[in-house]
Amino acid sequence: MSLLEPVVSGDSVRFDAAACAAAGHGLHEAYARAEPFPHVMIDDFLPRSLLARVIAEFPGRRPGRFTNAQSDLKTGYQLDAIESPFITNLLASLNSAAFLGFLESLTGVPGLIADPYYDGGGLHETARGGHLSIHADFNVHEKLALIRRHNLILFLNADWRDEWGGNLELWIER
């Protein structure tokens, strides 16, 4: 069972607002106590069947935009490059009021606004042998002039093994 169980009907994905708020409240203390800054990592966040469908409908590989060999194996797909209605509906649901309620309950930050431009968001892929360097995402949205408060990263590696490396690292500048 997953933390959130959205209703999936055809290509439609919908989160229940009350279930999202309850799930966020249930994780709030763990989020708030995490070091070196508040965060949470959730296994089985969404149903595996939903994630398997995202993998099956993931866009075909495009060349990256970087100049070194490892970083060139990293690429991103904005909404206009995603042909799957299911994936675009899932992304919209992750920007919905119900899901924002989950994030607000989880973080204790009220009044969150989703990014309708998916600036730096959407889908990203790093192929075998690829590398994404340590970096900081932008703090102020260029078009909205709003401060970025949170990032949601959903990994789709169904059978990832620790010996492959590539673990997520969260750093803080001191």
CSV table of C-alpha atoms in Angstrom, one decimal:
chain,number,residue,atom,x,y,z
A,1,MET,CA,0.0,0.0,0.0
A,2,SER,CA,1.2,3.5,-0.7
A,3,LEU,CA,1.0,6.7,1.3
A,4,LEU,CA,-1.3,8.4,-1.2
A,5,GLU,CA,-3.9,6.4,-3.2
A,6,PRO,CA,-5.1,8.7,-6.0
A,7,VAL,CA,-8.2,7.8,-7.9
A,8,VAL,CA,-7.2,6.8,-11.4
A,9,SER,CA,-9.8,6.5,-14.1
A,10,GLY,CA,-8.5,6.1,-17.7
A,11,ASP,CA,-6.0,9.0,-18.1
A,12,SER,CA,-7.4,10.9,-15.1
A,13,VAL,CA,-5.6,11.1,-11.8
A,14,ARG,CA,-7.3,12.8,-8.7
A,15,PHE,CA,-6.2,13.1,-5.1
A,16,ASP,CA,-8.6,13.2,-2.2
A,17,ALA,CA,-8.1,16.5,-0.3
A,18,ALA,CA,-8.9,15.0,3.2
A,19,ALA,CA,-6.6,11.9,2.6
A,20,CYS,CA,-3.8,14.2,1.5
A,21,ALA,CA,-4.2,16.5,4.5
A,22,ALA,CA,-4.2,13.5,6.9
A,23,ALA,CA,-1.1,12.0,5.2
A,24,GLY,CA,0.7,15.3,5.5
A,25,HIS,CA,-0.2,15.7,9.2
A,26,GLY,CA,1.0,12.2,9.8
A,27,LEU,CA,4.5,13.0,8.5
A,28,HIS,CA,4.8,16.5,9.8
A,29,GLU,CA,6.9,15.7,12.9
A,30,ALA,CA,9.4,13.6,11.0
A,31,TYR,CA,9.6,16.4,8.4
A,32,ALA,CA,10.2,19.1,11.0
A,33,ARG,CA,12.8,17.1,12.9
A,34,ALA,CA,14.9,16.0,9.9
A,35,GLU,CA,18.5,17.2,9.6
A,36,PRO,CA,20.3,19.2,8.2
A,37,PHE,CA,17.0,20.9,7.3
A,38,PRO,CA,13.3,19.8,7.2
A,39,HIS,CA,12.7,17.2,4.6
A,40,VAL,CA,11.1,13.8,4.2
A,41,MET,CA,11.8,10.8,2.0
A,42,ILE,CA,8.9,8.5,1.5
A,43,ASP,CA,9.1,4.9,0.1
A,44,ASP,CA,5.8,3.8,-1.6
A,45,PHE,CA,4.6,7.4,-1.9
A,46,LEU,CA,2.3,6.5,-4.8
A,47,PRO,CA,1.0,3.1,-6.0
A,48,ARG,CA,3.5,1.1,-7.9
A,49,SER,CA,1.0,0.4,-10.6
A,50,LEU,CA,0.7,4.2,-11.2
A,51,LEU,CA,4.5,4.6,-11.3
A,52,ALA,CA,4.8,1.6,-13.7
A,53,ARG,CA,2.4,3.3,-16.1
A,54,VAL,CA,4.5,6.5,-15.9
A,55,ILE,CA,7.6,4.5,-16.8
A,56,ALA,CA,5.7,2.7,-19.6
A,57,GLU,CA,4.5,6.1,-21.0
A,58,PHE,CA,7.7,8.0,-20.3
A,59,PRO,CA,8.9,10.1,-23.3
A,60,GLY,CA,11.5,8.6,-25.6
A,61,ARG,CA,15.1,9.5,-24.8
A,62,ARG,CA,16.3,12.9,-26.2
A,63,PRO,CA,19.8,14.2,-26.2
A,64,GLY,CA,20.8,16.1,-23.1
A,65,ARG,CA,21.8,19.8,-23.0
A,66,PHE,CA,25.2,19.6,-21.2
A,67,THR,CA,28.7,19.4,-22.7
A,68,ASN,CA,30.4,16.6,-20.7
A,69,ALA,CA,29.7,13.0,-21.4
A,70,GLN,CA,28.2,12.1,-18.0
A,71,SER,CA,26.0,15.2,-17.7
A,72,ASP,CA,24.8,14.8,-21.3
A,73,LEU,CA,23.1,11.6,-20.2
A,74,LYS,CA,20.8,13.9,-18.1
A,75,THR,CA,17.8,15.4,-19.9
A,76,GLY,CA,14.5,17.1,-19.0
A,77,TYR,CA,11.1,17.1,-20.6
A,78,GLN,CA,8.8,20.1,-20.2
A,79,LEU,CA,5.0,19.7,-20.7
A,80,ASP,CA,5.1,20.3,-24.4
A,81,ALA,CA,7.4,17.3,-24.9
A,82,ILE,CA,5.2,14.9,-22.9
A,83,GLU,CA,2.7,13.2,-25.2
A,84,SER,CA,1.1,11.0,-22.5
A,85,PRO,CA,-2.2,12.4,-21.3
A,86,PHE,CA,-1.8,10.2,-18.2
A,87,ILE,CA,1.5,11.7,-17.2
A,88,THR,CA,0.4,15.3,-17.9
A,89,ASN,CA,-2.8,14.7,-15.8
A,90,LEU,CA,-0.6,13.2,-13.0
A,91,LEU,CA,1.6,16.3,-13.1
A,92,ALA,CA,-1.5,18.5,-12.9
A,93,SER,CA,-2.8,16.5,-10.0
A,94,LEU,CA,0.5,17.1,-8.2
A,95,ASN,CA,-0.1,20.8,-8.6
A,96,SER,CA,-3.8,20.5,-7.5
A,97,ALA,CA,-5.3,22.1,-4.4
A,98,ALA,CA,-5.7,18.7,-2.8
A,99,PHE,CA,-2.0,17.9,-3.2
A,100,LEU,CA,-1.0,21.3,-2.1
A,101,GLY,CA,-3.0,20.5,1.0
A,102,PHE,CA,-0.7,17.5,1.6
A,103,LEU,CA,2.4,19.7,1.2
A,104,GLU,CA,0.9,22.4,3.5
A,105,SER,CA,0.1,19.8,6.2
A,106,LEU,CA,3.4,18.2,5.8
A,107,THR,CA,5.5,21.4,6.0
A,108,GLY,CA,3.3,23.6,8.1
A,109,VAL,CA,3.6,26.3,5.4
A,110,PRO,CA,0.1,27.6,4.5
A,111,GLY,CA,-0.8,29.2,1.2
A,112,LEU,CA,1.5,27.3,-1.2
A,113,ILE,CA,1.1,28.0,-4.9
A,114,ALA,CA,2.0,25.5,-7.5
A,115,ASP,CA,4.2,26.5,-10.5
A,116,PRO,CA,1.9,26.4,-13.6
A,117,TYR,CA,5.1,26.8,-15.8
A,118,TYR,CA,6.9,23.8,-14.3
A,119,ASP,CA,10.0,25.9,-14.4
A,120,GLY,CA,12.8,23.4,-13.6
A,121,GLY,CA,10.1,20.8,-13.2
A,122,GLY,CA,8.4,18.3,-15.3
A,123,LEU,CA,10.1,15.0,-16.1
A,124,HIS,CA,13.9,14.5,-15.8
A,125,GLU,CA,15.9,11.4,-16.7
A,126,THR,CA,19.5,10.5,-16.1
A,127,ALA,CA,20.6,7.5,-18.1
A,128,ARG,CA,23.0,4.7,-17.0
A,129,GLY,CA,26.4,6.3,-16.5
A,130,GLY,CA,24.9,9.7,-16.3
A,131,HIS,CA,25.6,12.3,-13.6
A,132,LEU,CA,23.9,15.4,-12.2
A,133,SER,CA,26.3,17.6,-10.4
A,134,ILE,CA,25.7,19.1,-7.0
A,135,HIS,CA,23.7,22.2,-7.6
A,136,ALA,CA,21.2,24.6,-5.9
A,137,ASP,CA,17.9,25.2,-7.6
A,138,PHE,CA,16.7,28.8,-8.1
A,139,ASN,CA,15.1,30.5,-5.2
A,140,VAL,CA,12.9,33.1,-7.0
A,141,HIS,CA,10.7,32.1,-9.9
A,142,GLU,CA,11.6,34.2,-12.9
A,143,LYS,CA,8.0,34.7,-14.2
A,144,LEU,CA,6.0,34.7,-11.0
A,145,ALA,CA,8.6,36.5,-8.8
A,146,LEU,CA,7.6,34.1,-5.9
A,147,ILE,CA,10.0,32.4,-3.6
A,148,ARG,CA,10.4,28.6,-4.2
A,149,ARG,CA,9.6,27.0,-0.9
A,150,HIS,CA,9.6,23.3,-1.7
A,151,ASN,CA,10.7,20.7,-4.3
A,152,LEU,CA,9.0,17.3,-4.8
A,153,ILE,CA,11.2,14.7,-6.4
A,154,LEU,CA,9.6,11.5,-7.4
A,155,PHE,CA,12.0,8.7,-8.3
A,156,LEU,CA,10.8,6.0,-10.7
A,157,ASN,CA,13.6,3.5,-10.1
A,158,ALA,CA,11.5,0.4,-9.3
A,159,ASP,CA,14.3,-2.0,-8.7
A,160,TRP,CA,17.2,0.3,-7.7
A,161,ARG,CA,20.1,-1.4,-5.9
A,162,ASP,CA,22.4,0.4,-3.4
A,163,GLU,CA,25.6,-1.0,-5.0
A,164,TRP,CA,24.8,1.1,-8.2
A,165,GLY,CA,25.4,4.3,-6.3
A,166,GLY,CA,23.6,7.4,-7.3
A,167,ASN,CA,21.9,8.1,-4.0
A,168,LEU,CA,20.2,11.4,-3.4
A,169,GLU,CA,22.3,13.7,-1.3
A,170,LEU,CA,20.9,16.8,0.4
A,171,TRP,CA,23.5,19.4,1.2
A,172,ILE,CA,23.4,22.7,3.1
A,173,GLU,CA,25.8,25.6,2.7
A,174,ARG,CA,27.4,26.5,5.9
